[in-house]
mmCIF file of C-alpha atoms and ligand atoms in Angstrom:
data_model
loop_
_atom_site.group_PDB
_atom_site.id
_atom_site.type_symbol
_atom_site.label_atom_id
_atom_site.label_comp_id
_atom_site.label_asym_id
_atom_site.label_seq_id
_atom_site.Cartn_x
_atom_site.Cartn_y
_atom_site.Cartn_z
ATOM 1 C CA MET V 1 0.004 -0.052 -0.036
ATOM 2 C CA GLN V 2 1.298 3.501 -0.877
ATOM 3 C CA SER V 3 1.786 5.622 2.228
ATOM 4 C CA LYS V 4 -0.141 8.842 2.529
ATOM 5 C CA SER V 5 1.655 12.006 1.541
ATOM 6 C CA VAL V 6 2.616 14.589 4.202
ATOM 7 C CA ASN V 7 1.173 18.020 3.528
ATOM 8 C CA VAL V 8 2.981 20.836 5.312
ATOM 9 C CA LEU V 9 1.551 24.342 5.472
ATOM 10 C CA GLY V 10 4.649 26.705 5.609
ATOM 11 C CA ILE V 11 4.476 30.294 6.904
ATOM 12 C CA GLU V 12 7.282 32.959 6.284
ATOM 13 C CA THR V 13 7.315 36.522 7.719
ATOM 14 C CA SER V 14 11.034 37.021 8.658
ATOM 15 C CA CYS V 15 11.470 40.210 6.668
ATOM 16 C CA ASP V 16 9.348 42.024 4.155
ATOM 17 C CA GLU V 17 7.515 39.167 2.415
ATOM 18 C CA THR V 18 4.341 37.635 3.874
ATOM 19 C CA ALA V 19 4.296 34.121 2.413
ATOM 20 C CA ALA V 20 2.436 30.843 2.857
ATOM 21 C CA ALA V 21 2.694 27.561 0.861
ATOM 22 C CA VAL V 22 1.599 23.973 0.868
ATOM 23 C CA VAL V 23 4.244 21.431 0.027
ATOM 24 C CA ALA V 24 3.717 17.639 -0.032
ATOM 25 C CA ASP V 25 6.476 15.260 0.965
ATOM 26 C CA GLY V 26 9.054 18.082 0.930
ATOM 27 C CA LYS V 27 9.131 18.250 -2.890
ATOM 28 C CA ILE V 28 5.668 18.681 -4.434
ATOM 29 C CA VAL V 29 4.700 22.388 -4.464
ATOM 30 C CA LYS V 30 0.889 22.511 -4.147
ATOM 31 C CA SER V 31 0.725 26.314 -3.623
ATOM 32 C CA SER V 32 2.949 29.322 -3.069
ATOM 33 C CA ILE V 33 1.547 32.764 -2.128
ATOM 34 C CA ILE V 34 3.815 35.755 -1.614
ATOM 35 C CA ALA V 35 2.623 39.301 -0.716
ATOM 36 C CA SER V 36 5.609 41.438 -1.252
ATOM 37 C CA GLN V 37 6.006 44.731 0.658
ATOM 38 C CA ASN V 38 8.582 46.129 -1.769
ATOM 39 C CA LYS V 39 6.307 49.178 -2.594
ATOM 40 C CA LEU V 40 5.932 50.026 1.084
ATOM 41 C CA HIS V 41 9.631 50.143 1.777
ATOM 42 C CA GLU V 42 10.913 51.557 -1.569
ATOM 43 C CA LYS V 43 10.821 55.247 -0.455
ATOM 44 C CA TYR V 44 12.957 54.551 2.535
ATOM 45 C CA GLY V 45 15.523 52.591 0.529
ATOM 46 C CA GLY V 46 15.410 49.600 2.990
ATOM 47 C CA VAL V 47 13.010 47.644 5.219
ATOM 48 C CA VAL V 48 11.355 49.594 8.013
ATOM 49 C CA PRO V 49 10.543 47.079 10.752
ATOM 50 C CA GLU V 50 7.394 48.656 12.098
ATOM 51 C CA ILE V 51 5.925 49.081 8.581
ATOM 52 C CA ALA V 52 6.814 45.464 7.821
ATOM 53 C CA SER V 53 5.187 44.190 10.978
ATOM 54 C CA ARG V 54 1.890 46.082 10.334
ATOM 55 C CA ALA V 55 1.768 44.867 6.700
ATOM 56 C CA HIS V 56 2.371 41.217 7.869
ATOM 57 C CA ILE V 57 -0.571 41.534 10.370
ATOM 58 C CA GLU V 58 -2.776 42.708 7.536
ATOM 59 C CA LYS V 59 -1.895 40.022 5.112
ATOM 60 C CA ILE V 60 -1.030 36.894 7.013
ATOM 61 C CA TYR V 61 -4.454 35.246 7.230
ATOM 62 C CA PRO V 62 -5.586 36.066 3.699
ATOM 63 C CA VAL V 63 -2.175 34.777 2.363
ATOM 64 C CA ILE V 64 -2.585 31.546 4.404
ATOM 65 C CA ALA V 65 -6.274 31.082 3.313
ATOM 66 C CA GLU V 66 -5.275 31.619 -0.347
ATOM 67 C CA ALA V 67 -2.381 29.073 -0.032
ATOM 68 C CA ILE V 68 -4.693 26.426 1.325
ATOM 69 C CA ALA V 69 -7.346 27.195 -1.385
ATOM 70 C CA GLN V 70 -4.761 27.184 -4.252
ATOM 71 C CA ALA V 71 -3.430 23.830 -3.006
ATOM 72 C CA GLY V 72 -6.964 22.428 -3.474
ATOM 73 C CA ILE V 73 -6.976 20.931 -0.050
ATOM 74 C CA SER V 74 -8.929 21.697 3.140
ATOM 75 C CA LYS V 75 -7.483 22.285 6.644
ATOM 76 C CA ASP V 76 -8.157 18.683 7.504
ATOM 77 C CA ASP V 77 -5.567 17.579 4.885
ATOM 78 C CA ILE V 78 -2.788 19.514 6.607
ATOM 79 C CA ASP V 79 -0.365 17.327 8.587
ATOM 80 C CA ALA V 80 1.743 20.030 10.173
ATOM 81 C CA ILE V 81 2.181 23.825 10.279
ATOM 82 C CA ALA V 82 5.741 25.112 9.872
ATOM 83 C CA VAL V 83 6.954 28.637 10.543
ATOM 84 C CA ALA V 84 10.278 30.429 10.183
ATOM 85 C CA ASN V 85 10.918 31.604 13.730
ATOM 86 C CA GLN V 86 14.634 32.727 13.233
ATOM 87 C CA PRO V 87 16.691 34.694 12.257
ATOM 88 C CA GLY V 88 15.030 37.901 11.148
ATOM 89 C CA LEU V 89 13.259 40.972 12.383
ATOM 90 C CA THR V 90 11.565 40.116 15.649
ATOM 91 C CA VAL V 91 8.638 42.295 15.028
ATOM 92 C CA ALA V 92 8.086 40.607 11.663
ATOM 93 C CA LEU V 93 8.832 37.075 12.793
ATOM 94 C CA VAL V 94 6.280 37.400 15.694
ATOM 95 C CA VAL V 95 3.365 37.723 13.279
ATOM 96 C CA GLY V 96 4.127 34.355 11.455
ATOM 97 C CA VAL V 97 4.859 32.647 14.695
ATOM 98 C CA THR V 98 1.633 33.882 16.321
ATOM 99 C CA ALA V 99 -0.454 32.811 13.306
ATOM 100 C CA ALA V 100 1.224 29.321 13.226
ATOM 101 C CA LYS V 101 0.731 28.736 16.961
ATOM 102 C CA THR V 102 -2.908 29.976 16.792
ATOM 103 C CA LEU V 103 -3.704 27.738 13.886
ATOM 104 C CA ALA V 104 -1.833 24.783 15.313
ATOM 105 C CA LEU V 105 -3.852 25.080 18.545
ATOM 106 C CA ALA V 106 -7.244 25.753 16.806
ATOM 107 C CA TRP V 107 -6.912 23.063 14.152
ATOM 108 C CA ASP V 108 -5.015 20.569 16.429
ATOM 109 C CA LYS V 109 -1.965 20.364 14.174
ATOM 110 C CA ARG V 110 1.707 19.664 14.820
ATOM 111 C CA LEU V 111 3.874 22.742 14.869
ATOM 112 C CA ILE V 112 7.406 22.871 13.294
ATOM 113 C CA ALA V 113 9.981 25.547 13.877
ATOM 114 C CA ILE V 114 12.205 26.400 10.936
ATOM 115 C CA ASN V 115 15.472 28.328 10.686
ATOM 116 C CA HIS V 116 14.962 30.708 7.737
ATOM 117 C CA LEU V 117 18.610 30.421 6.545
ATOM 118 C CA HIS V 118 18.464 26.580 6.521
ATOM 119 C CA ALA V 119 15.212 26.956 4.566
ATOM 120 C CA HIS V 120 16.986 29.118 1.990
ATOM 121 C CA LEU V 121 19.462 26.272 1.583
ATOM 122 C CA GLN V 122 16.649 23.833 1.177
ATOM 123 C CA SER V 123 15.225 25.691 -1.850
ATOM 124 C CA ALA V 124 18.286 24.567 -3.771
ATOM 125 C CA MET V 125 17.391 21.042 -2.934
ATOM 126 C CA LEU V 126 13.803 21.132 -4.223
ATOM 127 C CA ALA V 127 14.454 19.286 -7.467
ATOM 128 C CA GLU V 128 17.314 17.091 -6.322
ATOM 129 C CA GLU V 129 16.849 13.301 -5.834
ATOM 130 C CA ASN V 130 20.394 12.071 -5.751
ATOM 131 C CA LEU V 131 22.537 14.578 -3.810
ATOM 132 C CA GLN V 132 26.259 13.621 -3.677
ATOM 133 C CA LEU V 133 27.625 14.543 -0.225
ATOM 134 C CA PRO V 134 29.355 16.291 1.321
ATOM 135 C CA ALA V 135 28.129 19.584 -0.101
ATOM 136 C CA VAL V 136 29.061 23.259 0.499
ATOM 137 C CA ALA V 137 26.055 25.526 0.683
ATOM 138 C CA LEU V 138 26.374 29.284 -0.024
ATOM 139 C CA ILE V 139 23.433 31.335 1.244
ATOM 140 C CA VAL V 140 23.469 34.994 0.042
ATOM 141 C CA SER V 141 20.548 37.133 1.096
ATOM 142 C CA GLY V 142 19.735 40.682 2.250
ATOM 143 C CA GLY V 143 20.414 39.935 5.868
ATOM 144 C CA HIS V 144 23.019 36.978 5.643
ATOM 145 C CA THR V 145 25.912 35.626 3.745
ATOM 146 C CA CYS V 146 26.935 32.210 5.015
ATOM 147 C CA LEU V 147 28.864 29.064 3.986
ATOM 148 C CA TYR V 148 27.741 25.665 5.316
ATOM 149 C CA ASP V 149 29.130 22.264 5.421
ATOM 150 C CA TYR V 150 25.975 20.361 4.373
ATOM 151 C CA ARG V 151 25.551 16.632 5.080
ATOM 152 C CA SER V 152 21.779 16.519 5.791
ATOM 153 C CA PRO V 153 18.846 18.969 5.646
ATOM 154 C CA LEU V 154 18.599 18.878 9.389
ATOM 155 C CA GLU V 155 22.174 19.796 10.454
ATOM 156 C CA PRO V 156 24.011 22.175 8.146
ATOM 157 C CA ASN V 157 27.165 23.292 9.918
ATOM 158 C CA LEU V 158 28.312 26.903 9.682
ATOM 159 C CA LEU V 159 31.742 27.311 8.098
ATOM 160 C CA GLY V 160 31.838 31.116 7.842
ATOM 161 C CA SER V 161 29.606 34.220 7.603
ATOM 162 C CA THR V 162 29.844 37.928 7.061
ATOM 163 C CA ILE V 163 31.487 39.947 9.703
ATOM 164 C CA ASP V 164 29.661 43.133 8.678
ATOM 165 C CA ASP V 165 27.300 43.724 5.650
ATOM 166 C CA ALA V 166 25.608 40.896 3.897
ATOM 167 C CA ALA V 167 26.040 40.614 0.170
ATOM 168 C CA GLY V 168 22.476 41.602 -0.593
ATOM 169 C CA GLU V 169 22.713 44.534 1.834
ATOM 170 C CA ALA V 170 25.838 45.720 -0.064
ATOM 171 C CA PHE V 171 23.809 45.549 -3.393
ATOM 172 C CA ASP V 172 20.967 47.502 -1.772
ATOM 173 C CA LYS V 173 23.245 50.129 -0.275
ATOM 174 C CA VAL V 174 25.358 50.582 -3.517
ATOM 175 C CA ALA V 175 22.114 50.893 -5.439
ATOM 176 C CA GLY V 176 21.118 53.698 -3.005
ATOM 177 C CA ILE V 177 24.433 55.430 -3.698
ATOM 178 C CA LEU V 178 23.900 55.132 -7.355
ATOM 179 C CA LYS V 179 20.312 56.286 -7.007
ATOM 180 C CA LEU V 180 18.842 53.113 -8.457
ATOM 181 C CA PRO V 181 15.553 51.769 -7.328
ATOM 182 C CA TYR V 182 14.917 49.364 -4.287
ATOM 183 C CA PRO V 183 15.556 46.454 -4.005
ATOM 184 C CA GLY V 184 19.040 47.140 -5.216
ATOM 185 C CA GLY V 185 20.091 43.667 -6.311
ATOM 186 C CA PRO V 186 17.905 43.330 -9.423
ATOM 187 C CA ALA V 187 18.467 47.069 -10.293
ATOM 188 C CA ILE V 188 22.332 46.661 -10.086
ATOM 189 C CA GLU V 189 22.199 43.476 -12.054
ATOM 190 C CA LYS V 190 20.154 45.156 -14.849
ATOM 191 C CA MET V 191 22.366 48.226 -14.909
ATOM 192 C CA ALA V 192 25.619 46.047 -14.884
ATOM 193 C CA GLU V 193 24.492 44.364 -18.069
ATOM 194 C CA LYS V 194 25.389 47.556 -19.892
ATOM 195 C CA GLY V 195 28.737 48.172 -18.032
ATOM 196 C CA ASN V 196 32.314 47.012 -18.056
ATOM 197 C CA PRO V 197 33.087 44.929 -15.031
ATOM 198 C CA LYS V 198 36.812 45.798 -15.390
ATOM 199 C CA ALA V 199 36.303 49.556 -15.586
ATOM 200 C CA ILE V 200 37.042 50.131 -11.862
ATOM 201 C CA LYS V 201 39.068 47.933 -9.554
ATOM 202 C CA PHE V 202 37.065 47.823 -6.411
ATOM 203 C CA PRO V 203 38.675 45.986 -3.368
ATOM 204 C CA ARG V 204 38.117 42.303 -2.793
ATOM 205 C CA SER V 205 38.206 41.619 0.894
ATOM 206 C CA MET V 206 39.499 38.031 1.511
ATOM 207 C CA LEU V 207 40.209 38.375 5.313
ATOM 208 C CA GLY V 208 43.323 36.198 5.176
ATOM 209 C CA PRO V 209 44.348 33.047 3.260
ATOM 210 C CA ASP V 210 42.179 30.567 5.242
ATOM 211 C CA SER V 211 39.264 32.569 6.231
ATOM 212 C CA LEU V 212 35.744 31.484 5.148
ATOM 213 C CA ASP V 213 34.175 34.686 6.595
ATOM 214 C CA PHE V 214 33.086 37.585 4.346
ATOM 215 C CA SER V 215 33.318 41.410 4.657
ATOM 216 C CA PHE V 216 31.382 43.701 2.302
ATOM 217 C CA SER V 217 31.443 47.032 4.076
ATOM 218 C CA GLY V 218 34.826 47.971 2.468
ATOM 219 C CA ILE V 219 33.546 47.631 -1.076
ATOM 220 C CA LYS V 220 30.437 49.604 -0.187
ATOM 221 C CA THR V 221 32.589 52.425 1.182
ATOM 222 C CA ALA V 222 34.925 52.268 -1.869
ATOM 223 C CA VAL V 223 31.830 52.885 -4.099
ATOM 224 C CA LEU V 224 30.850 55.732 -1.865
ATOM 225 C CA TYR V 225 34.260 57.367 -1.955
ATOM 226 C CA TYR V 226 34.361 56.788 -5.744
ATOM 227 C CA CYS V 227 31.117 58.726 -6.102
ATOM 228 C CA ARG V 228 31.585 61.506 -3.389
ATOM 229 C CA GLY V 229 35.380 61.774 -3.010
ATOM 230 C CA GLN V 230 37.648 60.384 -0.254
ATOM 231 C CA ASP V 231 36.799 63.144 2.239
ATOM 232 C CA MET V 232 33.081 62.953 1.422
ATOM 233 C CA LYS V 233 33.164 66.677 1.085
ATOM 234 C CA GLY V 234 33.060 66.796 -2.711
ATOM 235 C CA GLU V 235 29.871 67.019 -4.687
ATOM 236 C CA ASP V 236 27.808 63.863 -5.254
ATOM 237 C CA LYS V 237 29.090 63.029 -8.790
ATOM 238 C CA VAL V 238 26.244 60.546 -9.450
ATOM 239 C CA ASP V 239 23.887 63.206 -10.611
ATOM 240 C CA SER V 240 26.208 64.322 -13.344
ATOM 241 C CA MET V 241 27.360 60.881 -14.377
ATOM 242 C CA SER V 242 26.353 59.381 -17.698
ATOM 243 C CA GLU V 243 24.354 56.222 -17.746
ATOM 244 C CA GLN V 244 27.569 54.426 -19.027
ATOM 245 C CA GLU V 245 29.541 55.613 -16.016
ATOM 246 C CA ILE V 246 26.866 54.312 -13.620
ATOM 247 C CA ALA V 247 26.675 51.009 -15.554
ATOM 248 C CA ASP V 248 30.450 50.682 -15.208
ATOM 249 C CA ILE V 249 30.337 51.258 -11.465
ATOM 250 C CA ALA V 250 27.462 48.691 -11.122
ATOM 251 C CA ALA V 251 29.266 46.070 -13.216
ATOM 252 C CA SER V 252 32.639 46.624 -11.409
ATOM 253 C CA PHE V 253 30.933 46.426 -7.990
ATOM 254 C CA GLN V 254 28.972 43.316 -8.973
ATOM 255 C CA ALA V 255 32.097 41.630 -10.418
ATOM 256 C CA ALA V 256 34.095 42.309 -7.126
ATOM 257 C CA VAL V 257 31.272 40.902 -4.899
ATOM 258 C CA ILE V 258 30.958 37.813 -7.163
ATOM 259 C CA ASP V 259 34.651 37.320 -7.114
ATOM 260 C CA VAL V 260 34.779 37.072 -3.377
ATOM 261 C CA LEU V 261 31.794 34.877 -3.099
ATOM 262 C CA VAL V 262 33.125 32.354 -5.698
ATOM 263 C CA LYS V 263 36.694 32.277 -4.260
ATOM 264 C CA LYS V 264 35.354 31.704 -0.738
ATOM 265 C CA THR V 265 33.043 28.946 -1.869
ATOM 266 C CA GLN V 266 36.006 27.413 -3.670
ATOM 267 C CA ARG V 267 38.018 27.515 -0.559
ATOM 268 C CA ALA V 268 35.178 25.810 1.387
ATOM 269 C CA VAL V 269 34.872 23.150 -1.319
ATOM 270 C CA GLU V 270 38.571 22.365 -1.038
ATOM 271 C CA LYS V 271 38.544 22.378 2.762
ATOM 272 C CA ILE V 272 35.727 19.778 3.261
ATOM 273 C CA GLY V 273 36.269 17.904 -0.029
ATOM 274 C CA ALA V 274 32.743 18.675 -1.333
ATOM 275 C CA GLU V 275 31.110 16.922 -4.176
ATOM 276 C CA THR V 276 28.329 19.409 -4.545
ATOM 277 C CA VAL V 277 27.766 23.189 -4.172
ATOM 278 C CA LEU V 278 24.292 24.517 -3.233
ATOM 279 C CA LEU V 279 23.281 28.101 -3.859
ATOM 280 C CA GLY V 280 20.299 29.843 -2.325
ATOM 281 C CA GLY V 281 18.992 33.182 -0.946
ATOM 282 C CA GLY V 282 17.932 36.429 -2.714
ATOM 283 C CA VAL V 283 21.274 37.231 -4.423
ATOM 284 C CA ALA V 284 21.255 33.720 -5.781
ATOM 285 C CA ALA V 285 18.803 35.112 -8.367
ATOM 286 C CA ASN V 286 21.728 36.992 -9.894
ATOM 287 C CA ASN V 287 22.648 35.510 -13.280
ATOM 288 C CA GLU V 288 26.361 36.530 -13.223
ATOM 289 C CA LEU V 289 26.790 34.857 -9.746
ATOM 290 C CA ARG V 290 25.079 31.684 -11.062
ATOM 291 C CA CYS V 291 27.362 31.568 -14.113
ATOM 292 C CA ALA V 292 30.532 32.297 -12.155
ATOM 293 C CA LEU V 293 29.837 29.508 -9.613
ATOM 294 C CA GLN V 294 28.930 27.128 -12.471
ATOM 295 C CA LYS V 295 32.230 27.894 -14.136
ATOM 296 C CA MET V 296 34.139 27.332 -10.727
ATOM 297 C CA CYS V 297 32.316 23.895 -10.418
ATOM 298 C CA ASP V 298 33.058 22.871 -13.936
ATOM 299 C CA SER V 299 36.751 23.762 -13.825
ATOM 300 C CA ALA V 300 37.325 22.049 -10.403
ATOM 301 C CA VAL V 301 39.195 18.750 -10.648
ATOM 302 C CA PRO V 302 37.208 16.548 -10.155
ATOM 303 C CA GLN V 303 34.130 18.578 -11.315
ATOM 304 C CA LYS V 304 31.552 19.564 -8.815
ATOM 305 C CA LYS V 305 27.814 19.639 -9.316
ATOM 306 C CA LEU V 306 26.057 22.922 -8.733
ATOM 307 C CA LEU V 307 22.457 22.998 -7.441
ATOM 308 C CA VAL V 308 20.825 26.416 -7.612
ATOM 309 C CA ALA V 309 17.513 27.408 -6.146
ATOM 310 C CA PRO V 310 14.929 27.990 -8.928
ATOM 311 C CA LYS V 311 14.667 31.809 -9.325
ATOM 312 C CA GLN V 312 11.156 32.048 -7.835
ATOM 313 C CA TYR V 313 12.457 30.386 -4.673
ATOM 314 C CA CYS V 314 15.610 32.443 -4.299
ATOM 315 C CA THR V 315 14.002 35.397 -2.523
ATOM 316 C CA ASP V 316 11.855 34.840 0.568
ATOM 317 C CA ASN V 317 9.061 32.381 0.175
ATOM 318 C CA ALA V 318 7.270 29.742 2.132
ATOM 319 C CA VAL V 319 7.886 26.763 -0.147
ATOM 320 C CA MET V 320 11.410 26.511 1.331
ATOM 321 C CA VAL V 321 9.938 26.537 4.840
ATOM 322 C CA ALA V 322 7.367 23.842 4.145
ATOM 323 C CA SER V 323 9.870 21.768 2.161
ATOM 324 C CA LEU V 324 12.474 21.709 4.994
ATOM 325 C CA ALA V 325 9.732 20.995 7.614
ATOM 326 C CA TYR V 326 8.953 17.668 5.945
ATOM 327 C CA TYR V 327 12.367 16.390 6.987
ATOM 328 C CA LYS V 328 11.787 17.606 10.614
ATOM 329 C CA HIS V 329 8.349 15.966 10.491
ATOM 330 C CA GLN V 330 9.799 12.671 9.477
ATOM 331 C CA ALA V 331 12.356 12.924 12.202
ATOM 332 C CA GLY V 332 9.735 13.750 14.767
ATOM 333 C CA LEU V 333 11.241 17.159 15.495
ATOM 334 C CA PHE V 334 8.239 19.271 16.626
ATOM 335 C CA ALA V 335 7.867 22.515 18.508
ATOM 336 C CA ASP V 336 5.275 23.328 21.181
ATOM 337 C CA LEU V 337 3.145 26.425 21.819
ATOM 338 C CA THR V 338 5.995 28.139 23.745
ATOM 339 C CA LEU V 339 7.784 28.682 20.420
ATOM 340 C CA GLU V 340 9.080 32.255 20.188
ATOM 341 C CA PRO V 341 10.645 34.399 17.439
ATOM 342 C CA LYS V 342 14.362 34.868 17.653
ATOM 343 C CA ALA V 343 16.242 37.656 15.901
ATOM 344 C CA LYS V 344 19.555 35.793 15.738
HETATM 345 O O1 LIG H 1 16.606 36.147 0.597
HETATM 346 P P1 LIG H 1 16.005 37.532 0.522
HETATM 347 O O2 LIG H 1 14.621 37.634 -0.183
HETATM 348 O O3 LIG H 1 15.704 38.253 1.919
HETATM 349 C C1 LIG H 1 16.554 37.989 3.026
HETATM 350 O O4 LIG H 1 16.441 36.916 3.656
HETATM 351 O O5 LIG H 1 17.383 38.856 3.256
HETATM 352 O O6 LIG H 1 17.110 38.397 -0.178
HETATM 353 C C2 LIG H 1 16.791 39.754 -0.550
HETATM 354 C C3 LIG H 1 18.116 40.312 -1.096
HETATM 355 C C4 LIG H 1 18.061 41.825 -1.294
HETATM 356 O O7 LIG H 1 19.211 42.440 -0.738
HETATM 357 C C5 LIG H 1 18.092 42.017 -2.834
HETATM 358 O O8 LIG H 1 18.681 43.191 -3.293
HETATM 359 C C6 LIG H 1 18.891 40.739 -3.198
HETATM 360 O O9 LIG H 1 18.394 39.706 -2.373
HETATM 361 N N1 LIG H 1 18.600 40.338 -4.628
HETATM 362 C C7 LIG H 1 19.606 40.397 -5.543
HETATM 363 C C8 LIG H 1 18.921 39.954 -6.789
HETATM 364 N N2 LIG H 1 17.658 39.722 -6.471
HETATM 365 C C9 LIG H 1 17.445 39.995 -5.164
HETATM 366 N N3 LIG H 1 20.905 40.665 -5.492
HETATM 367 C C10 LIG H 1 21.665 40.566 -6.663
HETATM 368 N N4 LIG H 1 21.109 40.245 -7.851
HETATM 369 C C11 LIG H 1 19.762 39.871 -7.942
HETATM 370 N N5 LIG H 1 19.237 39.583 -9.115
HETATM 371 ZN ZN1 LIG H 2 15.718 35.306 3.259
#
């Protein structure tokens, strides 16, 4: 007899996307609903926690209802409710956690706590059946930049992370300096297509020969000085720059960030003898990064397999939460109603 599939309702509110999804057996996406708050935060050039929290409160139940309806199931078909409870903005996380706990209690469902970063990593695993281990996972998002030694979905071990800005944060801040729209990642990528990545030699911070940590605040400052002068007293040159000059800065900045991400990933691969590289997080949507990592994996001896999250699951979503929760469900790793959001 075929065993019954496990339907998990996933909930994600760690930053500025209110998302819910139903995934069966960790792989079959039955629905994915995302209410983006980009429009609300755009004029501030970054996420405003109080605005994010209020928007999550407004959207959370309609988004969950839509995810269940789109999946073509009823609440009785849900086996567990999973929620990203860390890391993220506490005032944002609390909305998803409260909704998940309320529904778990009202509908008598199991509750599963998910680490948002581990979930990003899981999105690279969605289509994979035959993962060769060990793997190195690179998670690059707006809030985090991390390398993991990955041997199972339940216990990725942190190898290194950023000591200051995250890669996505650097994209967003440099976009702000260049007066490009928010979120900065897609805007820089688009602008960079017209630019010369070798036009300006921005610094690549490697933090020593063995380090697997990252630092992106230096390159952000280098772009700022390039545009405003070393003493920051000069005029803001961006207003008088041609589109080509701005494109050259965007392309040179993007190339420097990608260089560091690829070299550090290569270091991690060599250190743990990885067979596979996983790539996830919002910045993983960047085509140049995807291509550069593919090139690194192809030229390694022996070659490595690269698994990249599908583009729609790179930025924040609830599919990755529900997918990872399946493995916790199978391992009997449940949370209880004392679950709380954790910023870190
Ligand atoms: O994973 P995510 O949705 O949120 C966090 O968990 O932080 O990542 C959002 C980040 C933003 O910084 C955004 O600028 C960046 O991902 N991003 C990109 C691209 N698309 C989104 N960065 C570079 N290139 C892109 N195409
Ligand atoms: Zn994220």
